[in-house]
Amino acid sequence: MRDSQDLFPTRLERKLGMFERIDPVVYGDEAQLANGPLDKSQIEAYERDGFLSFDGFFDPDDMQAFIDELRGYEDDADLKLSEGTVLEPGREEIRTVFGIHQVSERFNRLTRDPRLLAIVKQLLGSDVYIHQSRINYKPGFKGKGFDWHSDFETWHSEDGMPRMRALSCSIVLTDNGEFNGPLMLIPGSHRYFVPCVGRTPENNYKESLKSQEVGVPPASSLRELMLENDIEAPKGPAGSLIIFECNTLHGSNINMSCWPRSNLFFVYNSVENTLHEPYCGNRPRPEFLADRSDWQPLEPLGEP
Ligand code: 6CS
Ligand code: FE
């Protein structure tokens, strides 16, 4: 379905100033918010900052099985050749494996962890499904960074996500420290939509997932938001969790340490926010990047 009006114009030929958010940040109604796992101060912090971090949300020992599976993928020639696997620019190391919840039953089950799903549904105020999943490997010495961006800006423009009613759960699989390229976020940046300059080439994802060109906000807007609220880089041991709103500006540096920074990302979208035609006018991106056709509302594990 192609919308007649695009509320979030971006990928333009000239700079358009950023404007204030028009969508709620937290969608749960009073009862949903009161009965959900997050307390009032956590909900207020998410609303204010656009992210929440939880040290040791999962038991680090439970992460080992995921890490072992991850290491196996690095020796899986077929997986490395698949379109859903992105290698580091000019190298043989894996940068990202997309659609991991469709590749692996273990990762699929984790998308339905009851504690995680309860938080997601409290914040999005509806049933949810997986829009995108991925593992960013960021290997020691060779892991390149990710430029500043809003995921929603890409998912709206290139996947047709109509409104800001989605969030990412980043599960730390290897300790995120100061030196191995932790996720950096600009607190409060989710409260502005920052249009980006530059038309979106067809099949842009073939380049953007290695190194993003279009969809990077202008430095003037980044500077304004950083001066307003600084930058935060939540660190924590394997098993920690960072939940960030779909429009919170984030990025990460290259990994100059010997330690990998492998994080798992589950993107939950509200079933009230399913994808339309891409607003940039291009053909829809492949399903491993944006589920358009076979999604199901998620039920917590352990329930029929
Ligand atoms: O294009 C995308 O969907 C991906 N790009 C980035 C930089 N973050 C979100 C997502 O993985
Ligand atoms: Fe991103």
Tab-separated table of C-alpha atoms and ligand atoms in Angstrom:
chain	number	residue	atom	x	y	z
A	1	MET	CA	0.000	0.000	0.000
A	2	ARG	CA	1.423	3.390	-1.012
A	3	ASP	CA	0.539	6.239	1.305
A	4	SER	CA	-0.575	9.504	-0.244
A	5	GLN	CA	1.166	11.549	2.478
A	6	ASP	CA	4.665	10.908	3.821
A	7	LEU	CA	4.909	12.277	7.375
A	8	PHE	CA	8.671	11.712	7.517
A	9	PRO	CA	10.220	13.078	4.303
A	10	THR	CA	13.868	12.070	3.978
A	11	ARG	CA	16.491	11.058	1.374
A	12	LEU	CA	15.900	14.458	-0.217
A	13	GLU	CA	17.967	16.461	-2.683
A	14	ARG	CA	18.455	19.306	-0.213
A	15	LYS	CA	18.686	19.624	3.547
A	16	LEU	CA	15.434	19.881	5.473
A	17	GLY	CA	15.635	20.854	9.155
A	18	MET	CA	14.836	18.315	11.838
A	19	PHE	CA	11.415	18.495	13.432
A	20	GLU	CA	9.827	17.316	16.667
A	21	ARG	CA	8.513	13.765	16.981
A	22	ILE	CA	4.762	13.363	16.328
A	23	ASP	CA	4.402	9.763	17.620
A	24	PRO	CA	4.223	8.607	21.267
A	25	VAL	CA	7.386	6.972	22.609
A	26	VAL	CA	5.521	4.616	24.954
A	27	TYR	CA	2.224	3.218	23.657
A	28	GLY	CA	0.996	1.071	26.546
A	29	ASP	CA	-2.242	2.366	28.087
A	30	GLU	CA	-2.403	3.094	31.835
A	31	ALA	CA	-3.315	-0.478	32.750
A	32	GLN	CA	-0.679	-2.020	30.440
A	33	LEU	CA	1.985	0.299	31.853
A	34	ALA	CA	0.938	-0.346	35.456
A	35	ASN	CA	0.886	-4.135	34.993
A	36	GLY	CA	4.055	-4.478	32.923
A	37	PRO	CA	7.535	-5.437	34.222
A	38	LEU	CA	9.055	-1.933	33.917
A	39	ASP	CA	8.420	0.389	36.836
A	40	LYS	CA	7.415	4.052	36.519
A	41	SER	CA	10.988	5.394	36.709
A	42	GLN	CA	12.183	2.989	33.986
A	43	ILE	CA	9.302	3.978	31.702
A	44	GLU	CA	10.051	7.664	32.317
A	45	ALA	CA	13.748	7.084	31.576
A	46	TYR	CA	12.919	5.299	28.307
A	47	GLU	CA	10.531	8.093	27.334
A	48	ARG	CA	13.161	10.750	28.165
A	49	ASP	CA	16.319	9.119	26.767
A	50	GLY	CA	15.027	6.756	24.073
A	51	PHE	CA	16.846	3.740	25.543
A	52	LEU	CA	17.251	1.588	28.667
A	53	SER	CA	20.158	-0.705	29.618
A	54	PHE	CA	20.066	-3.739	31.915
A	55	ASP	CA	23.376	-5.236	33.136
A	56	GLY	CA	23.215	-9.027	33.307
A	57	PHE	CA	19.616	-9.323	32.064
A	58	PHE	CA	20.462	-12.868	30.951
A	59	ASP	CA	22.796	-15.253	32.781
A	60	PRO	CA	26.250	-15.000	31.118
A	61	ASP	CA	26.540	-18.801	31.231
A	62	ASP	CA	23.399	-19.052	29.100
A	63	MET	CA	25.090	-16.842	26.490
A	64	GLN	CA	27.862	-19.405	25.937
A	65	ALA	CA	25.624	-21.678	23.827
A	66	PHE	CA	24.787	-18.678	21.580
A	67	ILE	CA	28.469	-17.773	21.284
A	68	ASP	CA	29.392	-21.355	20.361
A	69	GLU	CA	26.738	-21.261	17.616
A	70	LEU	CA	28.079	-17.914	16.438
A	71	ARG	CA	31.627	-19.255	16.203
A	72	GLY	CA	30.287	-22.146	14.111
A	73	TYR	CA	28.875	-19.704	11.555
A	74	GLU	CA	32.350	-18.256	10.986
A	75	ASP	CA	33.415	-21.636	9.543
A	76	ASP	CA	30.161	-22.144	7.588
A	77	ALA	CA	31.059	-21.362	3.955
A	78	ASP	CA	27.433	-21.649	2.768
A	79	LEU	CA	26.184	-19.234	5.410
A	80	LYS	CA	28.979	-16.783	4.543
A	81	LEU	CA	27.877	-16.874	0.912
A	82	SER	CA	24.199	-16.278	1.659
A	83	GLU	CA	22.704	-12.849	0.811
A	84	GLY	CA	21.715	-12.382	4.482
A	85	THR	CA	25.363	-12.448	5.543
A	86	VAL	CA	27.372	-9.235	5.147
A	87	LEU	CA	31.188	-9.402	5.292
A	88	GLU	CA	33.428	-6.590	6.525
A	89	PRO	CA	34.360	-4.280	3.630
A	90	GLY	CA	37.152	-5.904	1.605
A	91	ARG	CA	37.607	-8.742	4.073
A	92	GLU	CA	36.514	-12.329	4.795
A	93	GLU	CA	35.341	-11.673	8.367
A	94	ILE	CA	31.585	-11.667	8.989
A	95	ARG	CA	30.172	-8.168	9.752
A	96	THR	CA	26.498	-9.083	10.175
A	97	VAL	CA	24.245	-12.127	9.827
A	98	PHE	CA	20.644	-11.030	9.166
A	99	GLY	CA	17.524	-13.117	9.812
A	100	ILE	CA	19.253	-15.064	12.580
A	101	HIS	CA	15.905	-15.972	14.138
A	102	GLN	CA	15.024	-17.724	10.875
A	103	VAL	CA	18.414	-19.450	10.633
A	104	SER	CA	18.549	-20.772	14.190
A	105	GLU	CA	15.898	-22.327	16.437
A	106	ARG	CA	17.924	-21.296	19.501
A	107	PHE	CA	17.856	-17.635	18.478
A	108	ASN	CA	14.227	-17.934	17.396
A	109	ARG	CA	13.245	-19.127	20.876
A	110	LEU	CA	15.126	-16.215	22.433
A	111	THR	CA	12.863	-13.748	20.550
A	112	ARG	CA	10.043	-15.151	22.687
A	113	ASP	CA	11.781	-14.998	26.071
A	114	PRO	CA	8.823	-14.206	28.419
A	115	ARG	CA	10.618	-11.430	30.375
A	116	LEU	CA	11.864	-9.741	27.216
A	117	LEU	CA	8.536	-9.997	25.385
A	118	ALA	CA	6.620	-8.609	28.378
A	119	ILE	CA	8.810	-5.472	28.380
A	120	VAL	CA	8.485	-5.023	24.605
A	121	LYS	CA	4.691	-5.351	24.672
A	122	GLN	CA	4.470	-2.958	27.632
A	123	LEU	CA	6.361	-0.286	25.666
A	124	LEU	CA	4.699	-0.864	22.285
A	125	GLY	CA	1.240	-1.411	23.759
A	126	SER	CA	0.236	-4.202	21.367
A	127	ASP	CA	1.105	-7.607	20.007
A	128	VAL	CA	4.503	-7.563	18.305
A	129	TYR	CA	6.471	-9.430	15.670
A	130	ILE	CA	10.082	-9.489	14.483
A	131	HIS	CA	10.697	-6.895	11.784
A	132	GLN	CA	14.415	-7.730	11.555
A	133	SER	CA	17.005	-9.738	13.476
A	134	ARG	CA	20.766	-9.672	13.111
A	135	ILE	CA	24.063	-10.410	14.790
A	136	ASN	CA	26.753	-7.770	14.450
A	137	TYR	CA	30.021	-9.636	14.946
A	138	LYS	CA	32.514	-6.736	15.201
A	139	PRO	CA	35.569	-9.065	15.460
A	140	GLY	CA	38.711	-7.933	17.293
A	141	PHE	CA	41.045	-5.616	15.300
A	142	LYS	CA	38.909	-5.991	12.129
A	143	GLY	CA	35.369	-4.960	13.135
A	144	LYS	CA	34.474	-1.683	11.395
A	145	GLY	CA	32.022	0.826	12.889
A	146	PHE	CA	28.496	1.984	12.069
A	147	ASP	CA	27.958	5.665	11.270
A	148	TRP	CA	25.365	7.727	13.169
A	149	HIS	CA	21.814	6.981	12.066
A	150	SER	CA	18.205	6.484	13.067
A	151	ASP	CA	17.013	2.977	12.233
A	152	PHE	CA	13.481	4.302	11.738
A	153	GLU	CA	14.732	6.713	9.068
A	154	THR	CA	15.954	3.690	7.052
A	155	TRP	CA	13.023	1.414	7.884
A	156	HIS	CA	10.539	4.165	6.948
A	157	SER	CA	12.295	5.173	3.736
A	158	GLU	CA	13.479	1.779	2.481
A	159	ASP	CA	11.010	-0.645	4.121
A	160	GLY	CA	7.829	1.453	4.346
A	161	MET	CA	7.494	1.393	8.153
A	162	PRO	CA	4.735	4.003	8.612
A	163	ARG	CA	5.157	5.247	12.210
A	164	MET	CA	7.601	5.168	15.122
A	165	ARG	CA	6.193	2.133	16.949
A	166	ALA	CA	9.125	-0.283	16.982
A	167	LEU	CA	12.175	-0.883	19.145
A	168	SER	CA	15.464	-2.836	19.108
A	169	CYS	CA	16.624	-5.215	21.831
A	170	SER	CA	20.412	-5.501	21.670
A	171	ILE	CA	21.594	-8.526	23.645
A	172	VAL	CA	25.286	-8.414	24.509
A	173	LEU	CA	26.867	-11.740	23.566
A	174	THR	CA	30.492	-10.742	24.307
A	175	ASP	CA	31.409	-8.192	26.991
A	176	ASN	CA	30.870	-4.648	25.728
A	177	GLY	CA	33.761	-2.597	27.104
A	178	GLU	CA	35.181	0.874	26.488
A	179	PHE	CA	37.606	-0.260	23.778
A	180	ASN	CA	35.831	-2.805	21.577
A	181	GLY	CA	33.326	-0.465	19.910
A	182	PRO	CA	30.269	-0.413	22.217
A	183	LEU	CA	26.919	0.874	20.949
A	184	MET	CA	26.775	4.695	21.350
A	185	LEU	CA	23.460	6.525	21.622
A	186	ILE	CA	22.454	10.196	21.748
A	187	PRO	CA	19.970	10.527	24.647
A	188	GLY	CA	16.765	12.324	23.657
A	189	SER	CA	17.511	12.178	19.915
A	190	HIS	CA	14.433	9.973	19.377
A	191	ARG	CA	12.311	13.068	20.013
A	192	TYR	CA	13.299	14.618	16.662
A	193	PHE	CA	13.037	13.298	13.109
A	194	VAL	CA	16.216	14.238	11.228
A	195	PRO	CA	15.652	14.174	7.436
A	196	CYS	CA	18.715	13.004	5.514
A	197	VAL	CA	20.028	14.283	2.193
A	198	GLY	CA	20.683	12.047	-0.813
A	199	ARG	CA	18.442	9.946	-3.002
A	200	THR	CA	18.325	6.228	-2.171
A	201	PRO	CA	19.926	4.137	-4.953
A	202	GLU	CA	18.120	0.907	-5.934
A	203	ASN	CA	19.514	-2.040	-3.924
A	204	ASN	CA	21.107	0.467	-1.561
A	205	TYR	CA	21.345	-2.246	1.135
A	206	LYS	CA	24.130	-3.984	-0.800
A	207	GLU	CA	26.394	-1.065	0.134
A	208	SER	CA	24.686	0.518	3.169
A	209	LEU	CA	25.067	-2.587	5.335
A	210	LYS	CA	28.827	-2.455	4.824
A	211	SER	CA	29.184	1.315	5.034
A	212	GLN	CA	26.198	3.679	5.230
A	213	GLU	CA	26.188	6.737	2.937
A	214	VAL	CA	22.537	7.829	2.565
A	215	GLY	CA	20.590	7.997	5.814
A	216	VAL	CA	23.425	9.571	7.837
A	217	PRO	CA	22.095	12.777	9.459
A	218	PRO	CA	23.810	16.120	8.710
A	219	ALA	CA	26.665	16.985	11.101
A	220	SER	CA	24.862	20.211	12.057
A	221	SER	CA	21.890	18.221	13.422
A	222	LEU	CA	24.145	15.660	15.111
A	223	ARG	CA	26.139	18.458	16.767
A	224	GLU	CA	22.981	20.169	18.024
A	225	LEU	CA	21.667	16.953	19.591
A	226	MET	CA	25.047	15.963	21.077
A	227	LEU	CA	25.529	19.412	22.624
A	228	GLU	CA	22.006	19.125	24.054
A	229	ASN	CA	22.382	15.657	25.648
A	230	ASP	CA	25.923	14.307	25.109
A	231	ILE	CA	26.556	10.685	24.052
A	232	GLU	CA	26.140	7.531	26.150
A	233	ALA	CA	27.717	4.113	25.554
A	234	PRO	CA	26.181	1.513	27.897
A	235	LYS	CA	28.782	-1.178	28.715
A	236	GLY	CA	28.227	-4.512	30.382
A	237	PRO	CA	29.023	-8.208	30.515
A	238	ALA	CA	27.656	-10.870	28.147
A	239	GLY	CA	23.938	-11.234	28.873
A	240	SER	CA	23.363	-7.491	29.279
A	241	LEU	CA	20.519	-5.884	27.350
A	242	ILE	CA	20.074	-2.472	25.699
A	243	ILE	CA	16.569	-1.569	24.524
A	244	PHE	CA	16.502	1.442	22.205
A	245	GLU	CA	13.646	3.147	20.451
A	246	CYS	CA	13.520	2.848	16.637
A	247	ASN	CA	14.307	6.547	16.161
A	248	THR	CA	17.129	6.990	18.704
A	249	LEU	CA	20.322	8.080	16.950
A	250	HIS	CA	23.090	5.539	17.458
A	251	GLY	CA	26.336	4.325	15.979
A	252	SER	CA	29.580	2.647	17.047
A	253	ASN	CA	33.324	2.951	16.527
A	254	ILE	CA	35.690	0.458	14.957
A	255	ASN	CA	36.986	-2.284	17.210
A	256	MET	CA	40.712	-1.641	17.812
A	257	SER	CA	40.882	-4.136	20.696
A	258	CYS	CA	41.569	-7.877	20.595
A	259	TRP	CA	38.152	-8.616	22.094
A	260	PRO	CA	35.132	-9.167	19.765
A	261	ARG	CA	32.014	-7.068	20.363
A	262	SER	CA	29.298	-9.412	19.148
A	263	ASN	CA	25.775	-8.138	19.815
A	264	LEU	CA	22.470	-9.712	18.866
A	265	PHE	CA	19.659	-7.391	17.716
A	266	PHE	CA	15.961	-8.273	17.690
A	267	VAL	CA	13.770	-5.541	16.170
A	268	TYR	CA	10.185	-5.744	17.445
A	269	ASN	CA	7.485	-3.925	15.492
A	270	SER	CA	3.894	-3.393	16.610
A	271	VAL	CA	1.318	-5.384	14.657
A	272	GLU	CA	-0.413	-1.982	14.286
A	273	ASN	CA	2.607	-0.693	12.330
A	274	THR	CA	3.108	-3.214	9.525
A	275	LEU	CA	5.038	-2.212	6.435
A	276	HIS	CA	3.664	-0.183	3.547
A	277	GLU	CA	5.404	0.417	0.235
A	278	PRO	CA	8.892	1.968	0.740
A	279	TYR	CA	8.500	5.742	1.000
A	280	CYS	CA	11.684	6.314	-1.023
A	281	GLY	CA	9.838	4.806	-4.017
A	282	ASN	CA	12.268	1.915	-4.541
A	283	ARG	CA	11.390	-1.775	-4.661
A	284	PRO	CA	10.936	-3.374	-1.218
A	285	ARG	CA	14.121	-4.749	0.381
A	286	PRO	CA	14.539	-8.530	0.802
A	287	GLU	CA	12.606	-10.281	3.566
A	288	PHE	CA	15.790	-11.019	5.581
A	289	LEU	CA	15.955	-7.252	6.206
A	290	ALA	CA	12.264	-6.496	6.659
A	291	ASP	CA	9.558	-9.109	7.235
A	292	ARG	CA	6.579	-8.168	5.082
A	293	SER	CA	4.819	-11.441	4.519
A	294	ASP	CA	5.289	-14.286	6.998
A	295	TRP	CA	5.350	-12.566	10.374
A	296	GLN	CA	3.272	-13.830	13.309
A	297	PRO	CA	2.351	-12.064	16.584
A	298	LEU	CA	4.812	-13.514	19.121
A	299	GLU	CA	3.630	-15.636	22.066
A	300	PRO	CA	5.940	-16.025	25.079
A	301	LEU	CA	7.794	-19.360	25.377
A	302	GLY	CA	6.155	-21.875	27.645
A	303	GLU	CA	2.630	-20.807	26.667
A	304	PRO	CA	0.517	-22.887	24.280
B	1	6CS	O1	19.329	-1.005	7.051
B	1	6CS	C1	19.099	-1.594	8.095
B	1	6CS	O2	18.006	-2.151	8.366
B	1	6CS	C2	20.247	-1.728	9.067
B	1	6CS	N1	21.101	-0.590	9.099
B	1	6CS	C3	21.595	-0.084	10.231
B	1	6CS	C4	22.790	0.790	10.161
B	1	6CS	N2	21.013	-0.279	11.425
B	1	6CS	C5	19.729	-0.979	11.360
B	1	6CS	C6	19.766	-2.125	10.413
B	1	6CS	O3	20.561	-3.130	10.827
B	2	FE	FE	21.111	0.742	13.434
